[in-house]
Tab-separated table of C-alpha atoms in Angstrom:
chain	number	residue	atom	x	y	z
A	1	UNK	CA	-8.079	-106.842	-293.866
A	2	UNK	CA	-10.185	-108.262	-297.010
A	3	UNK	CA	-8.874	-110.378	-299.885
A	4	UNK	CA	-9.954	-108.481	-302.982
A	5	UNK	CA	-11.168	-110.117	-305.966
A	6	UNK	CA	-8.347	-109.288	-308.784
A	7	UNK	CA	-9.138	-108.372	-312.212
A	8	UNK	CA	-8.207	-110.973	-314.530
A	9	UNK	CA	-7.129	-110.375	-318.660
A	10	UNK	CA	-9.125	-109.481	-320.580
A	11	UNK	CA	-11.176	-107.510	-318.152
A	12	UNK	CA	-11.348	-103.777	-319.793
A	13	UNK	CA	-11.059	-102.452	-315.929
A	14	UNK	CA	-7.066	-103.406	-316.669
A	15	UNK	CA	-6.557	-100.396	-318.542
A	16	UNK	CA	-8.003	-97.945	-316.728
A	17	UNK	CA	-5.093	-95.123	-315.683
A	18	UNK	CA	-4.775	-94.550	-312.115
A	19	UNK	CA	-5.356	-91.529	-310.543
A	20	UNK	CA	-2.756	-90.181	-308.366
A	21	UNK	CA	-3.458	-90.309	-304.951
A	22	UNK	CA	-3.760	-87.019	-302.809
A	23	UNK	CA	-3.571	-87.944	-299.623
A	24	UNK	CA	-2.440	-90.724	-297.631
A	25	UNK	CA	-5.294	-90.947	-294.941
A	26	UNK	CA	-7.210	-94.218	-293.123
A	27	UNK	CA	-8.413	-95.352	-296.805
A	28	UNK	CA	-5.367	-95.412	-298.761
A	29	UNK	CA	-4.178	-97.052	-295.449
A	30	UNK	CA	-7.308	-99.653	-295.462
A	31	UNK	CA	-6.596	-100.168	-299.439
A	32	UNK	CA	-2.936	-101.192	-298.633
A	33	UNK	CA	-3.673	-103.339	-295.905
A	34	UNK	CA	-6.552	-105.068	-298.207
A	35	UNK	CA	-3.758	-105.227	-301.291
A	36	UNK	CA	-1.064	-106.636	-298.981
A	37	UNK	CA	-3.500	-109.502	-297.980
A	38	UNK	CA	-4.616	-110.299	-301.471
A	39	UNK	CA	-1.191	-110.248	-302.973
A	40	UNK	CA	-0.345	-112.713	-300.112
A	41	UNK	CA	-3.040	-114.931	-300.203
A	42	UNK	CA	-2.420	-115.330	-304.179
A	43	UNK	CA	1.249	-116.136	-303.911
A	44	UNK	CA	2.398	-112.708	-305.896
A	45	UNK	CA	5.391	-110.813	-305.488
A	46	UNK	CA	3.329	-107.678	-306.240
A	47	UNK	CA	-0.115	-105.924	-306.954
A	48	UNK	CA	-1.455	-102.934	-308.653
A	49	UNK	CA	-4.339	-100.969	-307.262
A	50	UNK	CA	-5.734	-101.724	-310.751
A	51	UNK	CA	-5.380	-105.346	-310.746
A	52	UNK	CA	-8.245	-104.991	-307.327
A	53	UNK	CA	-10.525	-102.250	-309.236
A	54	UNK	CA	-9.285	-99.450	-307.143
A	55	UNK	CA	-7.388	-97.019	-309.735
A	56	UNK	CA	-5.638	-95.148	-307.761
A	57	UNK	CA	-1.372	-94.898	-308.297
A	58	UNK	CA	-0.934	-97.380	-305.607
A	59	UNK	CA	1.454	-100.789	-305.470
A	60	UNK	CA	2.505	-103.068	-303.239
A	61	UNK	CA	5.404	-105.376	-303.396
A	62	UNK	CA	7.531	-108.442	-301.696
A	63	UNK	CA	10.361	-109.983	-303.222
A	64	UNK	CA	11.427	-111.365	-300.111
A	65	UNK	CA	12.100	-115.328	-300.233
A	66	UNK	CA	10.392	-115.042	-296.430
A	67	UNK	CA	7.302	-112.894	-297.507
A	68	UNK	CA	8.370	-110.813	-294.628
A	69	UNK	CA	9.328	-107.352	-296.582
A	70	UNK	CA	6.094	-105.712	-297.818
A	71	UNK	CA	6.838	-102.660	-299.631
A	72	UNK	CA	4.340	-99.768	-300.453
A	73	UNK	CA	4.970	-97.518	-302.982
A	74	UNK	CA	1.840	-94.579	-303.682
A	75	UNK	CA	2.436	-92.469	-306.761
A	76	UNK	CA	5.709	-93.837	-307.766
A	77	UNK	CA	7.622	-92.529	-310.499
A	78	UNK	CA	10.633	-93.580	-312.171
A	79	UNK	CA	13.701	-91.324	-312.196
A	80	UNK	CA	16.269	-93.376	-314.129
A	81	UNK	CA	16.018	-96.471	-315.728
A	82	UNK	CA	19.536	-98.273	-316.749
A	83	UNK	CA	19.905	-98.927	-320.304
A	84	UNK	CA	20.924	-102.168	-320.063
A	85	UNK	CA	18.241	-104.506	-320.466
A	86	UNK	CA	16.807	-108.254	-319.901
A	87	UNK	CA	14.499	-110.161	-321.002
A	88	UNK	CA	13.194	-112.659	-318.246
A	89	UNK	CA	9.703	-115.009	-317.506
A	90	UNK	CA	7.201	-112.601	-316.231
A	91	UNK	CA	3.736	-113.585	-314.944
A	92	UNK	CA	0.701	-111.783	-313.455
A	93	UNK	CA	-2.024	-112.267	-311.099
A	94	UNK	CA	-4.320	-110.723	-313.728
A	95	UNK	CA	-2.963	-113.244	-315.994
A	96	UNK	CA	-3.398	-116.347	-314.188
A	97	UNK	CA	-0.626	-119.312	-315.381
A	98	UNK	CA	0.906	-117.643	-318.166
A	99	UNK	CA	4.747	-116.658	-318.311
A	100	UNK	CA	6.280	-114.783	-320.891
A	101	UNK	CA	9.332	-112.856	-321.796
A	102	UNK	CA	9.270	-109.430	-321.169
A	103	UNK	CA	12.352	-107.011	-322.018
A	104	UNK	CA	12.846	-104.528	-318.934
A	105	UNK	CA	15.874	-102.271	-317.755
A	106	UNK	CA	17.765	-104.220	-314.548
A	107	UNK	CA	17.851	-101.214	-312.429
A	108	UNK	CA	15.656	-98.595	-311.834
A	109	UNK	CA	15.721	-95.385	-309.392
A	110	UNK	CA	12.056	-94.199	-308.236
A	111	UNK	CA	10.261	-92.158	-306.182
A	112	UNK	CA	7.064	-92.842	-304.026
A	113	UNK	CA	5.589	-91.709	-301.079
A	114	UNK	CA	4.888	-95.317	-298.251
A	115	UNK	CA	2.332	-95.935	-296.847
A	116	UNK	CA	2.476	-93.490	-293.992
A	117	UNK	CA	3.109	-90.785	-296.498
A	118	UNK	CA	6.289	-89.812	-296.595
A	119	UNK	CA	8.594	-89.879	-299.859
A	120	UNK	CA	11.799	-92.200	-300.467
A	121	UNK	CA	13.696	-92.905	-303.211
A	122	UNK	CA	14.532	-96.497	-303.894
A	123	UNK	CA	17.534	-97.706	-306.117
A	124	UNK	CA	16.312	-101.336	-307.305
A	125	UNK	CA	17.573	-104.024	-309.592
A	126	UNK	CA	16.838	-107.376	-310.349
A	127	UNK	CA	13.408	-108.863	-309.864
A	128	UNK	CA	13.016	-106.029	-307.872
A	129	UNK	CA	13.768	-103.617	-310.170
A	130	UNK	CA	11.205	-105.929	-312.859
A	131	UNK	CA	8.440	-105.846	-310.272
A	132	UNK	CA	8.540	-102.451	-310.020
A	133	UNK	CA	8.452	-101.521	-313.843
A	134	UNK	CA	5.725	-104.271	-313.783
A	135	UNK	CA	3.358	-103.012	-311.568
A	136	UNK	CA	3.849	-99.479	-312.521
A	137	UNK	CA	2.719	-100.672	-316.292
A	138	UNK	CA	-0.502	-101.965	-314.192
A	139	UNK	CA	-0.744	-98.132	-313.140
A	140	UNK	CA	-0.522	-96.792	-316.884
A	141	UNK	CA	-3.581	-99.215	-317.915
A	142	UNK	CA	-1.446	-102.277	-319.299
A	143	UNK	CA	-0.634	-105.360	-318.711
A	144	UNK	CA	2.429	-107.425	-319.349
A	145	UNK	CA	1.059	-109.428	-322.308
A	146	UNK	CA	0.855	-106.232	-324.602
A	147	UNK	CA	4.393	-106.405	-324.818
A	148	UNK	CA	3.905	-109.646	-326.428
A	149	UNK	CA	3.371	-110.227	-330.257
A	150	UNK	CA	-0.557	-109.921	-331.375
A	151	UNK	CA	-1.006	-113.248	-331.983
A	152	UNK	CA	0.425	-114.610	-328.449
A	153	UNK	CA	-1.600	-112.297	-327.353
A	154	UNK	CA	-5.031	-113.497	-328.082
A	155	UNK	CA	-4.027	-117.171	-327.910
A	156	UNK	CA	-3.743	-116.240	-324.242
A	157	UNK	CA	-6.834	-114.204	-324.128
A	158	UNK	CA	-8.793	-116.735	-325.858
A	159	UNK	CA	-7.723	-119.326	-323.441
A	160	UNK	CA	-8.203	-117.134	-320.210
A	161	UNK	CA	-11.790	-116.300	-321.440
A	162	UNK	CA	-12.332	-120.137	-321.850
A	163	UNK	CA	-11.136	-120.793	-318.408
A	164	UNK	CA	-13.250	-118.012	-316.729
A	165	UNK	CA	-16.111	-119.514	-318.789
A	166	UNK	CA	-15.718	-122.860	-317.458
A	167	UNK	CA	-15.133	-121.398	-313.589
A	168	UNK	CA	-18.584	-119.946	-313.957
């Protein structure tokens, strides 16, 4: 297993569309294996095959307070999302120290295929339920900060552009 350098905002590679994946074989395997570690060793509760340059419809996940419930979902798609919504603190790996509220629905049905390939539906809510919506925008080429007003917006690019300057 590799950590994977992840993509951070504004990096144009963010909203690239992943391509759905058409078979689950050794690589995707490798991939989720490689995204699990990363996602660990950076403290998230989930990652985007976009966030590691890979753009491919894959996501993993753990909302567990032990770390010990990784979840893979490969092609997911949602199937209902409640109407009632919340707004709550989101960050993003990509997005490195910002929070912001985001408005989501608090419980979502999907459908994915794990990591061995075979298809489940999962009934989330909660931070699960924002995870998933979260990482599935990662899919569709955006981040969470587009949800924010324009001028949020590039304060927080300008200062993550600053910051990558000075890490150089």
């Amino acid at each position: 297993m590799a950590i994977l350098p992840i993509l951070c905002f504004p990096d144009p590679r963010l909203h690239k569309v992943a391509q759905p994946v058409t078979v689950v074989d050794e690589r995707i395997q490798a991939l989720v294996a490689d995204m699990l570690a990363t996602m660990y060793d950076a403290q998230g509760i989930g990652l985007a095959a976009t966030q590691v340059d890979a753009h491919e419809r894959v996501v993993v996940i753990d909302v567990s307070e032990e770390r010990d419930q990784p979840m893979t979902l490969i092609n997911p798609e949602i199937l209902w999302a409640s109407e009632d919504k919340q707004v709550g603190d989101e960050g993003c790996l990509s997005v490195p120290g910002i929070y912001d509220g985001v408005e989501r629905s608090t419980s979502v049905r999907i459908r994915a295929l794990d990591e061995k390939g075979q298809s489940r539906e999962i009934e989330a809510e909660g931070l699960l339920a924002i995870c998933i919506q979260h990482e599935m925008d990662h899919l569709m080429g955006k981040v969470f900060v587009e949800y924010l007003s324009p001028l949020k917006r590039n304060r927080i690019k300008t200062k993550l552009l600053k910051q990558q300057k000075q890490d150089r």
